[in-house]
CSV table of C-alpha atoms in Angstrom, one decimal:
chain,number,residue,atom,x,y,z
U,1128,UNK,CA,87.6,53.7,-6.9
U,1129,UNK,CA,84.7,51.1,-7.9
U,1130,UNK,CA,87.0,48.0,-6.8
U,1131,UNK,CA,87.9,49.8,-3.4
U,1132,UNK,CA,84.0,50.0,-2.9
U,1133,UNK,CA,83.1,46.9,-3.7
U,1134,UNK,CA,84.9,45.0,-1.0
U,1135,UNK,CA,83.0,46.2,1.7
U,1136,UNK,CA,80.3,45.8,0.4
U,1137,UNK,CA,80.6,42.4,-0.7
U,1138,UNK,CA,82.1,41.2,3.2
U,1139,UNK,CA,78.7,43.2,4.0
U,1140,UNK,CA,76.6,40.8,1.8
U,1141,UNK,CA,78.5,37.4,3.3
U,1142,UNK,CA,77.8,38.9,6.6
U,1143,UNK,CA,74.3,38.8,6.7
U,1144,UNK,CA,73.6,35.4,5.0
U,1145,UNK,CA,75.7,33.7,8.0
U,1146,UNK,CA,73.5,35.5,10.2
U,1147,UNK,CA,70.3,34.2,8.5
U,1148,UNK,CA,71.7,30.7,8.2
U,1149,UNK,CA,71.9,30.5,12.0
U,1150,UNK,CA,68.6,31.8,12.9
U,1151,UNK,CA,67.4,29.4,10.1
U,1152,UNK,CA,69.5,26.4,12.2
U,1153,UNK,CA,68.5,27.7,15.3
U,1154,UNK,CA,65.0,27.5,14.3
U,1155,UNK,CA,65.0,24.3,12.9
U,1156,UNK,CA,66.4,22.9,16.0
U,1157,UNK,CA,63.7,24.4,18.4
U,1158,UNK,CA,60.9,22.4,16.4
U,1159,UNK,CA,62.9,19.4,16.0
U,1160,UNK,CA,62.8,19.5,20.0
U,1161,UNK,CA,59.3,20.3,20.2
U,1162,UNK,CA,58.5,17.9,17.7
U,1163,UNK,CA,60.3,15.3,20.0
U,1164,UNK,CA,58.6,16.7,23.0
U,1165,UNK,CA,55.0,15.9,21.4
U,1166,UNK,CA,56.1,12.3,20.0
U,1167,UNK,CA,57.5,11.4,23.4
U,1168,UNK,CA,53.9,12.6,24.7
U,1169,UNK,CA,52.0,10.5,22.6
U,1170,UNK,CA,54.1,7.4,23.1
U,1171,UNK,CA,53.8,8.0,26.9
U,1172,UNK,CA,49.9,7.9,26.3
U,1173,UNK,CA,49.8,5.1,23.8
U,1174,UNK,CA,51.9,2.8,26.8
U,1175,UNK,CA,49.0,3.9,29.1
U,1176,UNK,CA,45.7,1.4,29.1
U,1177,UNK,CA,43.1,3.2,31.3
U,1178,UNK,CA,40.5,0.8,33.0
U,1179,UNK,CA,37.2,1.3,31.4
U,1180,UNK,CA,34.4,2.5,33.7
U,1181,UNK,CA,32.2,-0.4,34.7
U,1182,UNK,CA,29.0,-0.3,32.7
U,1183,UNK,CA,25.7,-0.9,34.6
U,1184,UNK,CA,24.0,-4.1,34.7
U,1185,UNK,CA,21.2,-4.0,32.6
U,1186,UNK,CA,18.6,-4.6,34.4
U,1187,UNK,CA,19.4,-1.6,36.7
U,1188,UNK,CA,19.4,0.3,33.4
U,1189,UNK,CA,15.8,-0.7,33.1
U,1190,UNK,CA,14.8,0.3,36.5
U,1191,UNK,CA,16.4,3.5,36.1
U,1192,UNK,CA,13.7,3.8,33.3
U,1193,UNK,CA,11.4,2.0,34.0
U,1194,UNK,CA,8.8,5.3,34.9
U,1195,UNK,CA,9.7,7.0,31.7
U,1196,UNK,CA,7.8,5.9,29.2
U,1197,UNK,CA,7.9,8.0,25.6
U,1198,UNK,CA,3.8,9.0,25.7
U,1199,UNK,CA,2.4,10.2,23.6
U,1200,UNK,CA,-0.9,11.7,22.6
U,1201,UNK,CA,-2.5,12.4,18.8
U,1202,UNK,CA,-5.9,14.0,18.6
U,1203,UNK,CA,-7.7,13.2,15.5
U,1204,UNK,CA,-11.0,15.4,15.4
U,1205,UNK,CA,-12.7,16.8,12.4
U,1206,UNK,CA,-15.8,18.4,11.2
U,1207,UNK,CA,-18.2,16.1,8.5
U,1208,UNK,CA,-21.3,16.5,6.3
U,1209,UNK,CA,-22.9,14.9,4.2
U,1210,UNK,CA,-26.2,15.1,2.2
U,1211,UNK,CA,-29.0,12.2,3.7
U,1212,UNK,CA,-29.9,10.8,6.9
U,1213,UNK,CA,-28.3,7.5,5.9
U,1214,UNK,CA,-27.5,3.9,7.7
U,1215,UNK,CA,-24.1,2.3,7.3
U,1216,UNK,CA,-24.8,-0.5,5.8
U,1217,UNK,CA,-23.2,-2.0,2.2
U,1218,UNK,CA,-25.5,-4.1,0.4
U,1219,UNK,CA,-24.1,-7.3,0.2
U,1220,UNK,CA,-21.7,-7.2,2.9
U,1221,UNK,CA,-22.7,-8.0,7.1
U,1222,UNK,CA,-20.4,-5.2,8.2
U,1223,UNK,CA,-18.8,-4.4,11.7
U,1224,UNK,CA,-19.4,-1.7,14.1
U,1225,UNK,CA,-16.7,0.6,13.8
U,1226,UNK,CA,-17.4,0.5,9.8
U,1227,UNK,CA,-19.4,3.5,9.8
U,1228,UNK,CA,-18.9,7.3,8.5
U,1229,UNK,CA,-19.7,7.6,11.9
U,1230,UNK,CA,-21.5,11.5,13.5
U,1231,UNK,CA,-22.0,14.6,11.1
U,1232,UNK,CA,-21.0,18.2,12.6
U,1233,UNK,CA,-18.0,18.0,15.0
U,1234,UNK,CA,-16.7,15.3,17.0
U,1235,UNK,CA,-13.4,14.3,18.2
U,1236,UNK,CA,-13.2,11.4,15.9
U,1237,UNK,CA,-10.7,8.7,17.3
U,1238,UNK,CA,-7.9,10.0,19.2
U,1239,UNK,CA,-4.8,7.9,21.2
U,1240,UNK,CA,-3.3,8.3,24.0
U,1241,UNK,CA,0.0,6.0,23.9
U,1242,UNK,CA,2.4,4.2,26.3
U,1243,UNK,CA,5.8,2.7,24.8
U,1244,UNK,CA,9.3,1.4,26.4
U,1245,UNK,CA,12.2,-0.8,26.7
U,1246,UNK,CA,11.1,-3.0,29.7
U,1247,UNK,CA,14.7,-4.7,29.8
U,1248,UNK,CA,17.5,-5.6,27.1
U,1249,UNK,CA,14.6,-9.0,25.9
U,1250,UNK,CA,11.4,-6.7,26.0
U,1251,UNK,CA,9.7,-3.9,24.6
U,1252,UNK,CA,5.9,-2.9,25.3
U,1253,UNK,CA,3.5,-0.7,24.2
U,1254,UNK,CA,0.0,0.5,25.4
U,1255,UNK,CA,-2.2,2.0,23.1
U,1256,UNK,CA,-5.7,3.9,24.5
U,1257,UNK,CA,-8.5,4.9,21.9
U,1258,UNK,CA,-11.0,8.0,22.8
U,1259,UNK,CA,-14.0,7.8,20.6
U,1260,UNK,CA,-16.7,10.1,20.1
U,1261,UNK,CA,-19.9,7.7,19.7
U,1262,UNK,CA,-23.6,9.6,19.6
U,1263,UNK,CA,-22.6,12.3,21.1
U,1264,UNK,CA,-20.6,10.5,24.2
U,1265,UNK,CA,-17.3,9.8,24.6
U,1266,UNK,CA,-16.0,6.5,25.4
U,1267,UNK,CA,-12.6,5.4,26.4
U,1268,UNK,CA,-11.0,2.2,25.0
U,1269,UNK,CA,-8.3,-0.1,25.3
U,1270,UNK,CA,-6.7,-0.4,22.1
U,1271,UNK,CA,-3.8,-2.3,21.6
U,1272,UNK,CA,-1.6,-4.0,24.5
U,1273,UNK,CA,1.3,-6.3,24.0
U,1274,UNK,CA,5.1,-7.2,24.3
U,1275,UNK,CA,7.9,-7.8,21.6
U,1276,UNK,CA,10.8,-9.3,21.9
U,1277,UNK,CA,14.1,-8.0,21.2
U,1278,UNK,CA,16.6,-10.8,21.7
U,1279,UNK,CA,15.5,-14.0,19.8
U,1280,UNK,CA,18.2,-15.7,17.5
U,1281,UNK,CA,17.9,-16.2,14.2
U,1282,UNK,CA,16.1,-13.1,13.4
U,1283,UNK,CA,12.8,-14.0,14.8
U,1284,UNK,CA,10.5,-11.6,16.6
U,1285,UNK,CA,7.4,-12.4,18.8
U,1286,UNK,CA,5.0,-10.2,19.7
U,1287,UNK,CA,1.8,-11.1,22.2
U,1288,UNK,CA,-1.4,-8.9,24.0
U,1289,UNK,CA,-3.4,-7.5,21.9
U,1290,UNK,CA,-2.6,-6.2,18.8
U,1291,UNK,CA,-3.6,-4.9,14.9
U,1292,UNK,CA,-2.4,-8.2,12.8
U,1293,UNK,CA,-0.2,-8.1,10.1
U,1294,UNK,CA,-2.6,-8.4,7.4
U,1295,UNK,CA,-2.8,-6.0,4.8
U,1296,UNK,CA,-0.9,-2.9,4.3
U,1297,UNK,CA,-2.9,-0.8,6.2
U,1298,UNK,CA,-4.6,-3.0,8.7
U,1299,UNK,CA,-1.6,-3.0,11.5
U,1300,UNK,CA,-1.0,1.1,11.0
U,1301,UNK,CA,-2.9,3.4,13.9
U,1302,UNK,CA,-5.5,6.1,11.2
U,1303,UNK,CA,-3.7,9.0,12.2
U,1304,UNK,CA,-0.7,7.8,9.6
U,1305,UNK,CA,-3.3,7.2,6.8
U,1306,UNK,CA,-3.1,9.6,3.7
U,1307,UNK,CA,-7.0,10.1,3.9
U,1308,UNK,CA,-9.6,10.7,6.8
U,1309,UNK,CA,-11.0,7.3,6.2
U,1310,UNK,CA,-10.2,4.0,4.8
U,1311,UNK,CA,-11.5,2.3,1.9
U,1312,UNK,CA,-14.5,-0.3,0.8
U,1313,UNK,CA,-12.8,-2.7,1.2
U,1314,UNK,CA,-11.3,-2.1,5.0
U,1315,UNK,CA,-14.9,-1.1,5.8
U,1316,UNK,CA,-16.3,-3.7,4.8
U,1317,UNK,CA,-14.3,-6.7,5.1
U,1318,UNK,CA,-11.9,-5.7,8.3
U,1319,UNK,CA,-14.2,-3.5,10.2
U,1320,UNK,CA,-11.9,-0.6,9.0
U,1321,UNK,CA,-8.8,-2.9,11.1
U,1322,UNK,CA,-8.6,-6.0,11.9
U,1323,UNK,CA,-7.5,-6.3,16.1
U,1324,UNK,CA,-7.4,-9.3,18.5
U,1325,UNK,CA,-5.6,-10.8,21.1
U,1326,UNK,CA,-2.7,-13.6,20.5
U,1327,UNK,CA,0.8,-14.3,19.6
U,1328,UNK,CA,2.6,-13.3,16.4
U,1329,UNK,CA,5.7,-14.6,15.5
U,1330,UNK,CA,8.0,-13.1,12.3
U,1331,UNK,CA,11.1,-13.6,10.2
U,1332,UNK,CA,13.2,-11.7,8.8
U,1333,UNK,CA,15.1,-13.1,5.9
U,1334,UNK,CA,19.5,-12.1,6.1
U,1335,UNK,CA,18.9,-11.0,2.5
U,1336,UNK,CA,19.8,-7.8,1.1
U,1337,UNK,CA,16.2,-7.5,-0.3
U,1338,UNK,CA,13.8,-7.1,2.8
U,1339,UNK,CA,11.8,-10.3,3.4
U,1340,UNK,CA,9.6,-11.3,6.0
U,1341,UNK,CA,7.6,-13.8,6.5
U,1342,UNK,CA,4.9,-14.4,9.8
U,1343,UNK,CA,2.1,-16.4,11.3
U,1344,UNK,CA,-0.5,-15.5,14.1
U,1345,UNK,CA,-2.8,-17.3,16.3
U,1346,UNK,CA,-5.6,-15.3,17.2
U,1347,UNK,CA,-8.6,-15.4,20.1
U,1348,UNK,CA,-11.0,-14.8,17.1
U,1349,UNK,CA,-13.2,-12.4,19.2
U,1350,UNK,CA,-13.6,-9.4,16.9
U,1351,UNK,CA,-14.7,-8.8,13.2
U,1352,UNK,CA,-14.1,-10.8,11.0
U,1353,UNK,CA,-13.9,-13.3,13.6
U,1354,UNK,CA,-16.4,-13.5,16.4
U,1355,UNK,CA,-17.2,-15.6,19.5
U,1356,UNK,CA,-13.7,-16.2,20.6
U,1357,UNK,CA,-14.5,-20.3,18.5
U,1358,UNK,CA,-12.0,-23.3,19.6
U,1359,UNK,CA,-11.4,-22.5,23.0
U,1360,UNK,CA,-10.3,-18.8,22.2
U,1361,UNK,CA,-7.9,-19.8,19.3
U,1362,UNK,CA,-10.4,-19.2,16.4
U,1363,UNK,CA,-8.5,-17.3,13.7
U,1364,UNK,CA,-5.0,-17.7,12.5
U,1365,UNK,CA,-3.2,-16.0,9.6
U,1366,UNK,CA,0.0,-16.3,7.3
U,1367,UNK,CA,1.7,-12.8,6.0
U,1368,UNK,CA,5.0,-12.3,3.0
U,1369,UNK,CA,6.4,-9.0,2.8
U,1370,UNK,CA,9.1,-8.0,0.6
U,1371,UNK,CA,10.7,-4.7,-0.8
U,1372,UNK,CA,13.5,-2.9,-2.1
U,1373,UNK,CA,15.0,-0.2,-3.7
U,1374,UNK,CA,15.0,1.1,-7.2
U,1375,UNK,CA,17.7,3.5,-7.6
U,1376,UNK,CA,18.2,6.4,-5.3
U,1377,UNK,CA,14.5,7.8,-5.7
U,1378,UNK,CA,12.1,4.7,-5.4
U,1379,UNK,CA,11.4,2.0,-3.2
U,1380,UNK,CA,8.6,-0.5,-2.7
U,1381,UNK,CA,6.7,-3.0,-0.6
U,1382,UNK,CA,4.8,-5.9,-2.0
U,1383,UNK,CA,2.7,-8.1,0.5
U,1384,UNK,CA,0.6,-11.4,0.6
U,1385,UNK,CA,-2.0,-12.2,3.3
U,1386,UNK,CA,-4.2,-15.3,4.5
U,1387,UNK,CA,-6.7,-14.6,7.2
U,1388,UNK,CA,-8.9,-18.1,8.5
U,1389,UNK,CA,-11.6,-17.1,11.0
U,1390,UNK,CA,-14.2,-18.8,13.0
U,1391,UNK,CA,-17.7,-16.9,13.8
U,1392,UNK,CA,-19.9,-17.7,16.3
U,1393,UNK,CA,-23.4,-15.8,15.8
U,1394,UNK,CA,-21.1,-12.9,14.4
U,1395,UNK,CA,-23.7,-9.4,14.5
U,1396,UNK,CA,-23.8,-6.9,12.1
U,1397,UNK,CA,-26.7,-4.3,10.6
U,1398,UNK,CA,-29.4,-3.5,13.6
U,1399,UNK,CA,-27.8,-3.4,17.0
U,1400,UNK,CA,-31.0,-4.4,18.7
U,1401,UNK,CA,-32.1,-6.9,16.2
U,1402,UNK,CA,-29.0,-7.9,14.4
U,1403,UNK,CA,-28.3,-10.1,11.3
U,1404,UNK,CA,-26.2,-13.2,13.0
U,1405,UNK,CA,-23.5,-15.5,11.0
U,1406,UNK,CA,-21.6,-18.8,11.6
U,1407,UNK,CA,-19.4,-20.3,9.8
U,1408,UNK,CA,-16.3,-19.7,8.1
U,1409,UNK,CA,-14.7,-16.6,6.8
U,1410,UNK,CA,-11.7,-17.1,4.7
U,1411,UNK,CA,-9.6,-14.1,3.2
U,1412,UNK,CA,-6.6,-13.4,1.1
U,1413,UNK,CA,-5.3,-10.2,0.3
U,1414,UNK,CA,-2.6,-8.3,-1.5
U,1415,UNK,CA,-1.1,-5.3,-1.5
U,1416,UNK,CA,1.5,-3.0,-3.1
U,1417,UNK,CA,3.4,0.0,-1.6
U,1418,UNK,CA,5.3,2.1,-4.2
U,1419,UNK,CA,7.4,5.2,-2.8
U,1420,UNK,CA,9.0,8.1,-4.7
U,1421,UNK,CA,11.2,10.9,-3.4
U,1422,UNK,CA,13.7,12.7,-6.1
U,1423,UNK,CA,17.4,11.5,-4.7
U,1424,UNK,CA,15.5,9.9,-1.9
U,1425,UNK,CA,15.0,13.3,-0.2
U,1426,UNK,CA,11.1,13.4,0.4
U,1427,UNK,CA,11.2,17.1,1.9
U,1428,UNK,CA,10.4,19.2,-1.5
U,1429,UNK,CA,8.5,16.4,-3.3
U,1430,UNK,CA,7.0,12.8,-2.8
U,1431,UNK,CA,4.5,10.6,-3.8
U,1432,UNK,CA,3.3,7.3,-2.3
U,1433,UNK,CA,0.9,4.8,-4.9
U,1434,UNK,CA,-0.5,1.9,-3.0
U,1435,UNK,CA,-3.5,-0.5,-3.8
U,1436,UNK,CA,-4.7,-3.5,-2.9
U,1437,UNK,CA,-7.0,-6.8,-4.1
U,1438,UNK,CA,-9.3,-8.1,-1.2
U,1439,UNK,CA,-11.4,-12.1,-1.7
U,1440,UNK,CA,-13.4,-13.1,0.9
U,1441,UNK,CA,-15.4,-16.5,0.8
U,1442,UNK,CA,-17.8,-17.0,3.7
U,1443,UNK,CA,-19.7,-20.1,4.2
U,1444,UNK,CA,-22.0,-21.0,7.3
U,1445,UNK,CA,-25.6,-20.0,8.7
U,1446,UNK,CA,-26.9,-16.7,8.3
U,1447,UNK,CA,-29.8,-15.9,10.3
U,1448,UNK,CA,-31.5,-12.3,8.9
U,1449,UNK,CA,-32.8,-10.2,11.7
U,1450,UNK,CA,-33.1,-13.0,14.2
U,1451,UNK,CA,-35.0,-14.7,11.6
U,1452,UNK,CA,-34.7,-18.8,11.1
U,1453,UNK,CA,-31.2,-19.5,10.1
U,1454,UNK,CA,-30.6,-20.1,6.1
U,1455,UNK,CA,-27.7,-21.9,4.6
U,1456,UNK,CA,-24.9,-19.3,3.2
U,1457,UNK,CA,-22.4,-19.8,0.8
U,1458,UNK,CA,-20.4,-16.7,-1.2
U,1459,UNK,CA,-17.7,-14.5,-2.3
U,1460,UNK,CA,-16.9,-10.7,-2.1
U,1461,UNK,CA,-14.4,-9.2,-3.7
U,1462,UNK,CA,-12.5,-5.6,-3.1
U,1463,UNK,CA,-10.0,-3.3,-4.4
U,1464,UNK,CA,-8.7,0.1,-3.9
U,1465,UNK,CA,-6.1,2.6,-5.7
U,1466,UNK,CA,-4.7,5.8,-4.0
U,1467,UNK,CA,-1.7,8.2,-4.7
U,1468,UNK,CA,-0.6,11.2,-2.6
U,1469,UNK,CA,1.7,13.7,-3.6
U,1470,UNK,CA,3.7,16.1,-2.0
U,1471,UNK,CA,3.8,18.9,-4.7
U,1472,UNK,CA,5.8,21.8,-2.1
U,1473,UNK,CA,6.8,21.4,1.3
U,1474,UNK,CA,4.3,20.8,3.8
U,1475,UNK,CA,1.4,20.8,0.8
U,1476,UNK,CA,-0.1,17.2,-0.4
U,1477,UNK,CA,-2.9,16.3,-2.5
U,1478,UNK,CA,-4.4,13.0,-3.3
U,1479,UNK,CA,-6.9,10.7,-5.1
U,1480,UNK,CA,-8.5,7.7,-4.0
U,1481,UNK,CA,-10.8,4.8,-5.5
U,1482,UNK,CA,-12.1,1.8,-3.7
U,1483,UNK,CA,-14.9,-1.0,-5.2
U,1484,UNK,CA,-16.8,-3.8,-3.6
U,1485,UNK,CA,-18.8,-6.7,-5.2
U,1486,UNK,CA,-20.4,-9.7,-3.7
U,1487,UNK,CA,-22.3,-12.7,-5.1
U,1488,UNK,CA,-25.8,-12.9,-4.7
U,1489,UNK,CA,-27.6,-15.1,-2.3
U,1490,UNK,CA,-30.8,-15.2,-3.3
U,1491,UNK,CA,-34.2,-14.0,-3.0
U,1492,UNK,CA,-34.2,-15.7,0.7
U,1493,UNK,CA,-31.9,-13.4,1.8
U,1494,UNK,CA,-33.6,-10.4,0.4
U,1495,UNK,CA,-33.7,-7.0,3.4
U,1496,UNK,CA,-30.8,-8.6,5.2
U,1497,UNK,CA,-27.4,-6.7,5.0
U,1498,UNK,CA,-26.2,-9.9,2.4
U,1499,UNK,CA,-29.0,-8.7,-0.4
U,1500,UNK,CA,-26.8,-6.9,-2.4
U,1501,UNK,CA,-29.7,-5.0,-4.0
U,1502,UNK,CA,-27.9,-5.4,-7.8
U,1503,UNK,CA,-25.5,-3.0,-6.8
U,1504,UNK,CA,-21.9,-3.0,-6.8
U,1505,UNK,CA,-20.5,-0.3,-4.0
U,1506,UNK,CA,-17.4,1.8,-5.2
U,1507,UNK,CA,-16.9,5.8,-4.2
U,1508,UNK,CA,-13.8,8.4,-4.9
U,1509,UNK,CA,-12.1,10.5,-2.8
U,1510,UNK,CA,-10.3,13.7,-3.0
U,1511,UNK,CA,-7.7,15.3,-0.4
U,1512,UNK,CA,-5.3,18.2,0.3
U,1513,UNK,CA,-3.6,19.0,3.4
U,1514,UNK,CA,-0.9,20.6,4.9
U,1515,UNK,CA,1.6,19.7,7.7
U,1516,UNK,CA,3.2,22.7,9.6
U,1517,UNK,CA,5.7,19.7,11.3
U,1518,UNK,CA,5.4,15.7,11.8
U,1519,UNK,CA,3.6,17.0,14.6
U,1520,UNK,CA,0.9,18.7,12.9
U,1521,UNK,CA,-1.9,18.1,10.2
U,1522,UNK,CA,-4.8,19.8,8.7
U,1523,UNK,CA,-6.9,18.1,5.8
U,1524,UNK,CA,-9.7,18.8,3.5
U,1525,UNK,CA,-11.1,15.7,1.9
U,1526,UNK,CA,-14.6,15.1,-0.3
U,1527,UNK,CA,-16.1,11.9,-1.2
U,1528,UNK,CA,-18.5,11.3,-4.0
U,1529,UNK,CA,-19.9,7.6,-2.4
U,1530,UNK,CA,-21.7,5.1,-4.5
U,1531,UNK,CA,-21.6,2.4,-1.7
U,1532,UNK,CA,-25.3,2.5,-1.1
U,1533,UNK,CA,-28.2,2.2,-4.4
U,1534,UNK,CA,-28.7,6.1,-3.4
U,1535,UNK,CA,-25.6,8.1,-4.2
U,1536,UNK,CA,-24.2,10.5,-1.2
U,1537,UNK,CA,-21.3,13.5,-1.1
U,1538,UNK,CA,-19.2,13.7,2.0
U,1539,UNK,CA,-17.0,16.7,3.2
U,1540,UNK,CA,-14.7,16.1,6.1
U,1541,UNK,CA,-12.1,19.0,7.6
U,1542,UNK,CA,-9.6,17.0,10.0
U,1543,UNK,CA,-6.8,18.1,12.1
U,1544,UNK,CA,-4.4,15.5,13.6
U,1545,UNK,CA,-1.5,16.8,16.3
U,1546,UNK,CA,0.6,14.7,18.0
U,1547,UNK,CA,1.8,15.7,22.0
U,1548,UNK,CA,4.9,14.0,23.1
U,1549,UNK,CA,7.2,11.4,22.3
U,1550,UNK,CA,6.1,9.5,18.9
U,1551,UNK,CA,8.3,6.4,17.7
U,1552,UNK,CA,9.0,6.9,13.8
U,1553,UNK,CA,5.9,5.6,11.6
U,1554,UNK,CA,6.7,1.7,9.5
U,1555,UNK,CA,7.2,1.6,6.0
């Protein structure tokens, strides 16, 4: 019985492999077509060379954009006080106008309104605006103007209008970037907080894999440290090294050297309506240090920036005190600051800041004009925490012990700084 059973049953078994070997064929045949279908395709496509669409000149790219400008516009207002009815003046040092602490109470500080394009494939431009708040009236400005170009071989660029020069770290960077409300001594005091002037400025970059750069400017020499615009409106030139790197994945860093040569011409400074006047020759060199931390380079959680910088000046000429008969003047100041902001949670920073001054003495001749250094050397701290809702938006708290005059002074500022519109990525 079981071998008259198991015949069927076996023819049943043979059966129904055949069957599922020829739907197995049948569907390996259906892809092998498709699979020719879809090479024939792309060899069909490959054979095809499409003419490119024709690209607009470039100068009709321009003109396309030529009326839109990114513009942009950062308020900088705050709220200071501090303790005396004081002057501006450092002992020792014939400072600038816009050295001041400037108005207690409210005020809208110094606040830009900015202008910056592509005018064609050789040229960019940029227009900068400055609204200041001075006793209690507000003035309008123009701040920087010039042209860059973005063609020249061998990796130079030129840059002329007027500008902030390349001196110093700090000096060419608009206030609203700085990590405190003010700037140090020895910016006050020697650079009129930033050294600006109209010329030409040509720089270098070095096809190294650490950044180099070297540049020159020839300057009008019409503002502080310069003044009356000497040699036929070429009366200060200067020489600037920059080079940086990386260090890792988390730090980076930015060394510079500087050389500043002015010419003065009856330069003012203390009284406006009976100044102290100086001229001569005012010679500079500074150097500075940029030192940048962010933990696998991401700067979002946590940060910190430590910069500093060394500041000789040697000024030699005639000095007349308050209008007074013109004395001979010979001497050297010296300045330095230290600072270091953190960024301890997102959005949250804190910071510490020290800056000294000290200048030789004249003599007893010069004794009540801003050069009298009174036997004082000027120095002050600073203190900051703020917090940034965006890159578009800053509050900041800051206090000041100040040790810059012979009577000592605390200063509280509260600052806000928002930016409105288009606003090009900030330098190094």
């Amino acid at each position: 019985m079981a071998a008259c059973l198991s015949t069927p049953l076996h023819a049943d078994a043979q059966q129904d492999i055949r069957q599922l070997k020829e739907q197995l064929q049948a569907i390996q045949k259906n892809y092998q077509q498709q699979i020719e279908v879809l090479q024939n395709r792309i060899a069909a496509l490959e054979e095809q060379k499409p003419e490119p669409a024709p690209a607009k000149p470039v100068m009709e790219q321009a003109r396309a954009n030529a009326f839109n400008p990114a513009i942009a516009l950062t308020l900088n207002a705050r709220y200071q006080t501090f303790n005396k009815d004081r002057g501006d003046a450092i002992p020792g040092f014939s400072m600038g106008e816009e050295a001041g602490w400037g108005d207690q109470g409210f005020s809208l500080g110094e606040s830009e309104l900015n202008f910056q394009t592509s005018i064609d494939d050789l040229f960019y431009g940029s227009l900068t605006m400055s609204l200041a708040d001075e006793g209690g009236e507000t003035s309008v400005e123009l701040e920087e103007a010039w042209i860059q170009t973005l063609a020249l071989p061998s990796e130079l660029t030129l840059k002329a209008g007027r500008f902030f020069s390349g001196i110093a770290y700090m000096n060419e960077r608009h206030s609203h970037t700085d990590d405190f409300a003010d700037r140090p001594l020895p910016y006050r005091a020697m650079l009129n907080n930033a050294y600006l002037d109209d010329g030409i400025q040509l720089r270098w970059l070095a096809p190294t894999d650490t950044f180099i750069e070297i540049g020159g400017e020839l300057l009008r020499g019409d503002h502080y440290p310069a003044g009356g615009a000497a040699h036929n409106g070429q009366g200060s030139w200067s020489l600037f090294a920059h080079a940086g790197g990386d260090v890792g994945v988390s730090n980076s860093w930015l060394a510079g050297l500087s050389y500043l040569s002015a010419e003065t011409r009856e330069r003012e400074s203390g009284d406006e309506d009976n100044p102290d006047l100086f001229t001569g020759e005012s010679n500079m060199v500074v150097a500075d240090l940029v030192w940048k931390w962010a933990p696998q380079g991401n700067p979002y959680r946590h940060n910190a920036v430590l910069q500093g910088g060394l500041f000789w000046r040697d000024e030699s000429g005639d000095f007349a005190p308050s209008g007074s008969d013109w004395l001979s003047y010979d001497g050297y100041q010296f300045g330095w600051y230290a600072q270091v902001a953190y960024k301890f949670m997102p959005g949250w920073r804190v910071g510490m800041r020290a800056s000294g001054l000290d200048a030789d003495d004249p003599g007893p001749a010069f004794a009540g004009s801003s050069l009298d250094t009174q036997g004082h050397n000027p120095w002050e701290t600073s203190f900051m925490v703020d917090w940034s809702h965006s890159e578009f938006s800053r509050l900041r708290l800051q206090y000041t012990h100040d040790e810059s005059q012979s009577l000592s002074d605390d200063r509280f500022i509260l600052q806000y700084i928002v930016s409105l519109g288009a606003h090009g990525a900030h330098q190094f």
